[in-house]
């Protein structure tokens, strides 16, 4: 099913880890997401472990509403460094790790985005990647002079054209356009300059980009949307997809669907790598792993827990958190109804219900062998080309993975011991994009 | 007239130096403006010399038209790294030098700008500065889905509001807003969060910024416009002004005008530093300095020279470049007419005329003593609080300044030998901006 015998591994290093209570963990520096040295230490750890890339999710604003009142002030996700400046800074202080960050197509201009990622690709010697997203939250719209965020269709239509424009701008100059002949005074070869002259529904961009073609040809493009709009962009333009399936059946369906779409854009199946998200809790014993998980779950503040349930079920702050989930006939949305049904079927308390809903990515709790067994099946059976690790805490979650899981992956020949290349594209096994190809 | 006995010094390090033929100089690496290590080496040199800051001018696109045809391909200013990513990367690899870059208020959003500079201020431990500009070129408009660039009034009105919004966003959180109490689960103090709720003519921005108050309180604000709109923004909000006077009389007029405007915004005269641009050509003898200047002037390619004259006089490519400047009665703009009159009065050839027009900043050609004499008069007589160096070539122009001019400045007690602070604001002698002050 796949050409590569080794899997690819990225690690999401936003905030203080992907568990919502990570910041309360005794080993986590709660001010880390404002400290460059904190991110740099994690990036260097990932590089020492030969991971393919670090990854920053992003939102342009605090995306959550303060529901119930007071929930926001118990949340660590309010203040952080900006990912593109952070990526450039990390690029200056590392030499092999891939550098991927999210930028929204909804509130940006293609020229700025093309330029900044091109610049990071130059600064890092060919390690930049752009995770293409659209912005869906009301709170972000309010930061950009809009009363409402764009609807789904318009957002994805804009995103699709945005990516096209960025690619055109990255193709402004051929590799050898710059002659820089001091004797004749000729700086570039006019025949190797290509002006975009893009005119579309959402953008009119002349170009050229005022930056040379980058070490990777173009920075890599990452896409993370599982919906139809996201799949189209992924099939057309992405090098990597971060997916978020919770079980192998849906992962295989997604994998197969996406790979089979590539041909219609003249692309082969190995030109797009699919990397599902994964949060490992690893211990020397299963009990130790479970304890790590339980410890974090216990640290969820009740008001944060209630905020998880708020959008589906409404405000439960008037009820006993350790009492049963009330039957609320007024809840009529499908997620809310099914949560209430599960809770009442299994006699869950409110606290038990929010714990159940606390994770945003697939969790694996067990020994290194357990975790690698699972990863291997996904990798070999056509559900994944690799994984995007979302450690529950940082640095601890990554430390555990490196110490326990990586040796087992290597023992089975599933992951590299040294980098194959100095560029991200090279390490991912993707061809360098020569101009015009 | 001023409280500081020492002058402030910044250095502009965009491109390969500020002389248009810099890239053809034998000592200049012509591919430097795409090399991170080139910029980093210059920044470290500036830091070793204890200069206050490095500075990047910027445009969002290639701003020149290709006139006469072929001029652009003889120009080195076509491809460069993007200044904000570059600044962040340099910040990660230096520890004292101030980091200032230009960002346009015409084609950006205040939220992005507030966030990126705040992030660089955190990454660098308090060394970021934003040079506020408006974009005036047709070529940039075309890169941002506009047919025409904004007119002067609208551009400056937008810039003024833009700066206000950015300052409000930087004031989203008080210094001690983040409690991060692991025991209670309280992450921030709600009373210390301030949501901007900005509603103006050009922008509607709710906030808050998703980044904490920065090490400097706010990044410093730099302004470079000498026109009325620029002066208003400078008097209201800027910490530093980069001016471009060519003689001491106009420099004093500008200095006095700007300083006297501060009171109406409740600011004192030492809260705004005025730093005129300066391109030094220094030699051990005056002849050596003159030779350095002449060497560069000789390297101006004729088509580049003709491009300097194009907008004022039109296309002179049909004439003998070493023949007299023709009398062109059809030229009726004031700059063009005065150039033609000067040329005909002094019997200048076309080549001599474009050499006369080749420099964009005030040049000082001479020994270290000559140059320091001039700087000292400007500094002591109320024409400057310091200078923004625009070396003709890089790294050579900065090397010469450090080797020859700095020791003389120090001998006279006019410039520091070590940094007073670790933040830019501290080194500039400006107070840290405590919240609410």
mmCIF file of N, CA, C and O in Angstrom, chain B residues 24-79:
data_model
loop_
_atom_site.group_PDB
_atom_site.id
_atom_site.type_symbol
_atom_site.label_atom_id
_atom_site.label_comp_id
_atom_site.label_asym_id
_atom_site.label_seq_id
_atom_site.Cartn_x
_atom_site.Cartn_y
_atom_site.Cartn_z
ATOM 1 N N UNK B 24 27.300 45.416 -6.446
ATOM 2 C CA UNK B 24 28.394 45.207 -7.394
ATOM 3 C C UNK B 24 29.770 45.433 -6.768
ATOM 4 O O UNK B 24 30.798 45.188 -7.405
ATOM 5 N N UNK B 25 29.775 45.924 -5.530
ATOM 6 C CA UNK B 25 31.048 46.157 -4.842
ATOM 7 C C UNK B 25 31.740 44.809 -4.616
ATOM 8 O O UNK B 25 31.097 43.841 -4.219
ATOM 9 N N UNK B 26 33.048 44.758 -4.850
ATOM 10 C CA UNK B 26 33.729 43.456 -4.739
ATOM 11 C C UNK B 26 33.612 42.799 -3.365
ATOM 12 O O UNK B 26 33.637 41.568 -3.276
ATOM 13 N N UNK B 27 33.465 43.569 -2.303
ATOM 14 C CA UNK B 27 33.421 42.975 -0.957
ATOM 15 C C UNK B 27 32.016 42.595 -0.500
ATOM 16 O O UNK B 27 31.846 42.077 0.610
ATOM 17 N N UNK B 28 31.018 42.877 -1.314
ATOM 18 C CA UNK B 28 29.640 42.626 -0.885
ATOM 19 C C UNK B 28 29.146 41.281 -1.435
ATOM 20 O O UNK B 28 29.270 41.036 -2.640
ATOM 21 N N UNK B 29 28.615 40.406 -0.575
ATOM 22 C CA UNK B 29 28.054 39.140 -1.073
ATOM 23 C C UNK B 29 26.710 39.427 -1.751
ATOM 24 O O UNK B 29 25.731 39.767 -1.079
ATOM 25 N N UNK B 30 26.678 39.291 -3.064
ATOM 26 C CA UNK B 30 25.506 39.757 -3.816
ATOM 27 C C UNK B 30 24.245 38.957 -3.524
ATOM 28 O O UNK B 30 23.135 39.404 -3.802
ATOM 29 N N UNK B 31 24.395 37.775 -2.936
ATOM 30 C CA UNK B 31 23.204 36.985 -2.583
ATOM 31 C C UNK B 31 22.815 37.166 -1.104
ATOM 32 O O UNK B 31 21.963 36.442 -0.582
ATOM 33 N N UNK B 32 23.444 38.134 -0.447
ATOM 34 C CA UNK B 32 23.266 38.317 0.990
ATOM 35 C C UNK B 32 21.830 38.524 1.437
ATOM 36 O O UNK B 32 21.421 38.021 2.488
ATOM 37 N N UNK B 33 21.039 39.248 0.638
ATOM 38 C CA UNK B 33 19.707 39.603 1.137
ATOM 39 C C UNK B 33 18.750 38.412 1.167
ATOM 40 O O UNK B 33 17.601 38.547 1.568
ATOM 41 N N UNK B 34 19.224 37.250 0.759
ATOM 42 C CA UNK B 34 18.437 36.025 0.929
ATOM 43 C C UNK B 34 19.077 35.067 1.939
ATOM 44 O O UNK B 34 18.633 33.928 2.102
ATOM 45 N N UNK B 35 20.145 35.540 2.593
ATOM 46 C CA UNK B 35 20.883 34.667 3.511
ATOM 47 C C UNK B 35 20.686 35.119 4.948
ATOM 48 O O UNK B 35 21.120 36.212 5.326
ATOM 49 N N UNK B 36 20.103 34.270 5.749
ATOM 50 C CA UNK B 36 19.928 34.627 7.153
ATOM 51 C C UNK B 36 21.262 34.939 7.822
ATOM 52 O O UNK B 36 21.397 35.897 8.586
ATOM 53 N N UNK B 37 22.268 34.143 7.514
ATOM 54 C CA UNK B 37 23.558 34.315 8.187
ATOM 55 C C UNK B 37 24.199 35.671 7.872
ATOM 56 O O UNK B 37 24.961 36.210 8.678
ATOM 57 N N UNK B 38 23.870 36.212 6.711
ATOM 58 C CA UNK B 38 24.386 37.533 6.342
ATOM 59 C C UNK B 38 23.809 38.609 7.267
ATOM 60 O O UNK B 38 24.534 39.428 7.841
ATOM 61 N N UNK B 39 22.497 38.584 7.424
ATOM 62 C CA UNK B 39 21.853 39.553 8.319
ATOM 63 C C UNK B 39 22.304 39.345 9.767
ATOM 64 O O UNK B 39 22.524 40.297 10.505
ATOM 65 N N UNK B 40 22.393 38.075 10.148
ATOM 66 C CA UNK B 40 22.758 37.784 11.534
ATOM 67 C C UNK B 40 24.159 38.305 11.844
ATOM 68 O O UNK B 40 24.399 38.883 12.911
ATOM 69 N N UNK B 41 25.076 38.121 10.917
ATOM 70 C CA UNK B 41 26.444 38.603 11.136
ATOM 71 C C UNK B 41 26.453 40.119 11.324
ATOM 72 O O UNK B 41 27.150 40.650 12.201
ATOM 73 N N UNK B 42 25.666 40.814 10.514
ATOM 74 C CA UNK B 42 25.601 42.276 10.650
ATOM 75 C C UNK B 42 24.972 42.665 11.987
ATOM 76 O O UNK B 42 25.446 43.578 12.672
ATOM 77 N N UNK B 43 23.912 41.963 12.362
ATOM 78 C CA UNK B 43 23.246 42.275 13.631
ATOM 79 C C UNK B 43 24.190 42.050 14.808
ATOM 80 O O UNK B 43 24.240 42.841 15.756
ATOM 81 N N UNK B 44 24.956 40.974 14.737
ATOM 82 C CA UNK B 44 25.890 40.689 15.831
ATOM 83 C C UNK B 44 27.006 41.726 15.890
ATOM 84 O O UNK B 44 27.483 42.088 16.971
ATOM 85 N N UNK B 45 27.414 42.192 14.721
ATOM 86 C CA UNK B 45 28.428 43.246 14.667
ATOM 87 C C UNK B 45 27.885 44.515 15.325
ATOM 88 O O UNK B 45 28.579 45.164 16.108
ATOM 89 N N UNK B 46 26.648 44.828 15.003
ATOM 90 C CA UNK B 46 26.022 46.022 15.587
ATOM 91 C C UNK B 46 25.885 45.859 17.102
ATOM 92 O O UNK B 46 26.060 46.810 17.861
ATOM 93 N N UNK B 47 25.595 44.644 17.521
ATOM 94 C CA UNK B 47 25.453 44.383 18.962
ATOM 95 C C UNK B 47 26.791 44.479 19.678
ATOM 96 O O UNK B 47 26.892 45.036 20.764
ATOM 97 N N UNK B 48 27.809 43.934 19.044
ATOM 98 C CA UNK B 48 29.145 44.009 19.641
ATOM 99 C C UNK B 48 29.576 45.471 19.804
ATOM 100 O O UNK B 48 30.288 45.831 20.740
ATOM 101 N N UNK B 49 29.133 46.305 18.865
ATOM 102 C CA UNK B 49 29.468 47.730 18.913
ATOM 103 C C UNK B 49 28.548 48.512 19.858
ATOM 104 O O UNK B 49 28.690 49.717 19.993
ATOM 105 N N UNK B 50 27.600 47.814 20.486
ATOM 106 C CA UNK B 50 26.644 48.439 21.418
ATOM 107 C C UNK B 50 25.713 49.447 20.758
ATOM 108 O O UNK B 50 25.249 50.399 21.424
ATOM 109 N N UNK B 51 25.451 49.304 19.466
ATOM 110 C CA UNK B 51 24.452 50.166 18.835
ATOM 111 C C UNK B 51 23.088 49.878 19.456
ATOM 112 O O UNK B 51 22.847 48.808 20.005
ATOM 113 N N UNK B 52 22.192 50.846 19.343
ATOM 114 C CA UNK B 52 20.881 50.674 19.951
ATOM 115 C C UNK B 52 20.027 49.660 19.213
ATOM 116 O O UNK B 52 19.330 48.868 19.838
ATOM 117 N N UNK B 53 20.077 49.710 17.886
ATOM 118 C CA UNK B 53 19.143 48.846 17.156
ATOM 119 C C UNK B 53 19.529 48.658 15.698
ATOM 120 O O UNK B 53 20.227 49.469 15.119
ATOM 121 N N UNK B 54 19.045 47.551 15.175
ATOM 122 C CA UNK B 54 19.051 47.366 13.722
ATOM 123 C C UNK B 54 17.653 47.707 13.231
ATOM 124 O O UNK B 54 16.669 47.637 13.964
ATOM 125 N N UNK B 55 17.597 48.075 11.974
ATOM 126 C CA UNK B 55 16.339 48.574 11.416
ATOM 127 C C UNK B 55 16.154 48.022 10.003
ATOM 128 O O UNK B 55 17.069 48.049 9.196
ATOM 129 N N UNK B 56 14.937 47.510 9.752
ATOM 130 C CA UNK B 56 14.598 47.051 8.404
ATOM 131 C C UNK B 56 13.492 47.910 7.811
ATOM 132 O O UNK B 56 12.376 47.932 8.320
ATOM 133 N N UNK B 57 13.805 48.589 6.732
ATOM 134 C CA UNK B 57 12.759 49.202 5.924
ATOM 135 C C UNK B 57 12.048 48.066 5.187
ATOM 136 O O UNK B 57 12.516 46.932 5.160
ATOM 137 N N UNK B 58 10.904 48.350 4.585
ATOM 138 C CA UNK B 58 10.188 47.281 3.890
ATOM 139 C C UNK B 58 9.160 47.832 2.917
ATOM 140 O O UNK B 58 8.651 48.933 3.086
ATOM 141 N N UNK B 59 8.901 47.037 1.920
ATOM 142 C CA UNK B 59 7.787 47.281 1.016
ATOM 143 C C UNK B 59 7.154 45.935 0.710
ATOM 144 O O UNK B 59 7.841 44.921 0.678
ATOM 145 N N UNK B 60 5.833 45.924 0.504
ATOM 146 C CA UNK B 60 5.182 44.640 0.248
ATOM 147 C C UNK B 60 5.035 44.420 -1.260
ATOM 148 O O UNK B 60 3.950 44.435 -1.820
ATOM 149 N N UNK B 61 6.173 44.185 -1.858
ATOM 150 C CA UNK B 61 6.224 44.005 -3.297
ATOM 151 C C UNK B 61 7.416 44.763 -3.849
ATOM 152 O O UNK B 61 8.080 45.503 -3.128
ATOM 153 N N UNK B 62 7.682 44.519 -5.109
ATOM 154 C CA UNK B 62 8.733 45.284 -5.786
ATOM 155 C C UNK B 62 8.110 46.618 -6.162
ATOM 156 O O UNK B 62 7.162 46.665 -6.944
ATOM 157 N N UNK B 63 8.641 47.707 -5.584
ATOM 158 C CA UNK B 63 7.915 48.966 -5.704
ATOM 159 C C UNK B 63 8.250 49.765 -6.948
ATOM 160 O O UNK B 63 7.579 50.742 -7.246
ATOM 161 N N UNK B 64 9.287 49.381 -7.631
ATOM 162 C CA UNK B 64 9.692 50.180 -8.786
ATOM 163 C C UNK B 64 9.036 49.663 -10.061
ATOM 164 O O UNK B 64 8.820 48.463 -10.220
ATOM 165 N N UNK B 65 8.721 50.568 -10.938
ATOM 166 C CA UNK B 65 8.291 50.170 -12.276
ATOM 167 C C UNK B 65 9.547 49.884 -13.098
ATOM 168 O O UNK B 65 10.633 50.348 -12.763
ATOM 169 N N UNK B 66 9.417 49.102 -14.142
ATOM 170 C CA UNK B 66 10.576 48.746 -14.965
ATOM 171 C C UNK B 66 10.826 49.838 -16.009
ATOM 172 O O UNK B 66 10.614 49.633 -17.205
ATOM 173 N N UNK B 67 11.315 50.988 -15.524
ATOM 174 C CA UNK B 67 11.527 52.140 -16.417
ATOM 175 C C UNK B 67 12.911 52.717 -16.216
ATOM 176 O O UNK B 67 13.259 53.065 -15.095
ATOM 177 N N UNK B 68 13.703 52.885 -17.316
ATOM 178 C CA UNK B 68 13.392 52.335 -18.646
ATOM 179 C C UNK B 68 13.394 50.811 -18.610
ATOM 180 O O UNK B 68 13.944 50.219 -17.697
ATOM 181 N N UNK B 69 12.794 50.228 -19.609
ATOM 182 C CA UNK B 69 12.702 48.769 -19.736
ATOM 183 C C UNK B 69 14.079 48.134 -19.530
ATOM 184 O O UNK B 69 15.043 48.519 -20.187
ATOM 185 N N UNK B 70 14.144 47.186 -18.606
ATOM 186 C CA UNK B 70 15.415 46.534 -18.304
ATOM 187 C C UNK B 70 16.041 47.022 -17.007
ATOM 188 O O UNK B 70 16.948 46.386 -16.479
ATOM 189 N N UNK B 71 15.551 48.150 -16.491
ATOM 190 C CA UNK B 71 16.155 48.696 -15.262
ATOM 191 C C UNK B 71 15.997 47.736 -14.088
ATOM 192 O O UNK B 71 16.931 47.511 -13.310
ATOM 193 N N UNK B 72 14.815 47.136 -13.965
ATOM 194 C CA UNK B 72 14.553 46.263 -12.809
ATOM 195 C C UNK B 72 15.528 45.094 -12.721
ATOM 196 O O UNK B 72 15.960 44.721 -11.642
ATOM 197 N N UNK B 73 15.848 44.532 -13.861
ATOM 198 C CA UNK B 73 16.713 43.345 -13.827
ATOM 199 C C UNK B 73 18.166 43.706 -13.516
ATOM 200 O O UNK B 73 18.994 42.816 -13.354
ATOM 201 N N UNK B 74 18.452 45.002 -13.440
ATOM 202 C CA UNK B 74 19.784 45.431 -13.006
ATOM 203 C C UNK B 74 19.769 45.925 -11.561
ATOM 204 O O UNK B 74 20.749 46.502 -11.084
ATOM 205 N N UNK B 75 18.656 45.698 -10.892
ATOM 206 C CA UNK B 75 18.463 46.208 -9.532
ATOM 207 C C UNK B 75 18.487 45.026 -8.569
ATOM 208 O O UNK B 75 17.867 43.993 -8.813
ATOM 209 N N UNK B 76 19.203 45.182 -7.463
ATOM 210 C CA UNK B 76 19.296 44.070 -6.495
ATOM 211 C C UNK B 76 18.102 44.017 -5.558
ATOM 212 O O UNK B 76 17.947 43.077 -4.795
ATOM 213 N N UNK B 77 17.244 45.034 -5.600
ATOM 214 C CA UNK B 77 16.182 45.136 -4.591
ATOM 215 C C UNK B 77 14.915 44.389 -4.997
ATOM 216 O O UNK B 77 13.808 44.893 -4.877
ATOM 217 N N UNK B 78 15.078 43.201 -5.503
ATOM 218 C CA UNK B 78 13.933 42.444 -5.994
ATOM 219 C C UNK B 78 13.538 41.287 -5.106
ATOM 220 O O UNK B 78 12.415 40.826 -5.158
ATOM 221 N N UNK B 79 14.470 40.818 -4.337
ATOM 222 C CA UNK B 79 14.202 39.616 -3.541
ATOM 223 C C UNK B 79 14.958 39.728 -2.233
ATOM 224 O O UNK B 79 16.145 40.039 -2.217
#
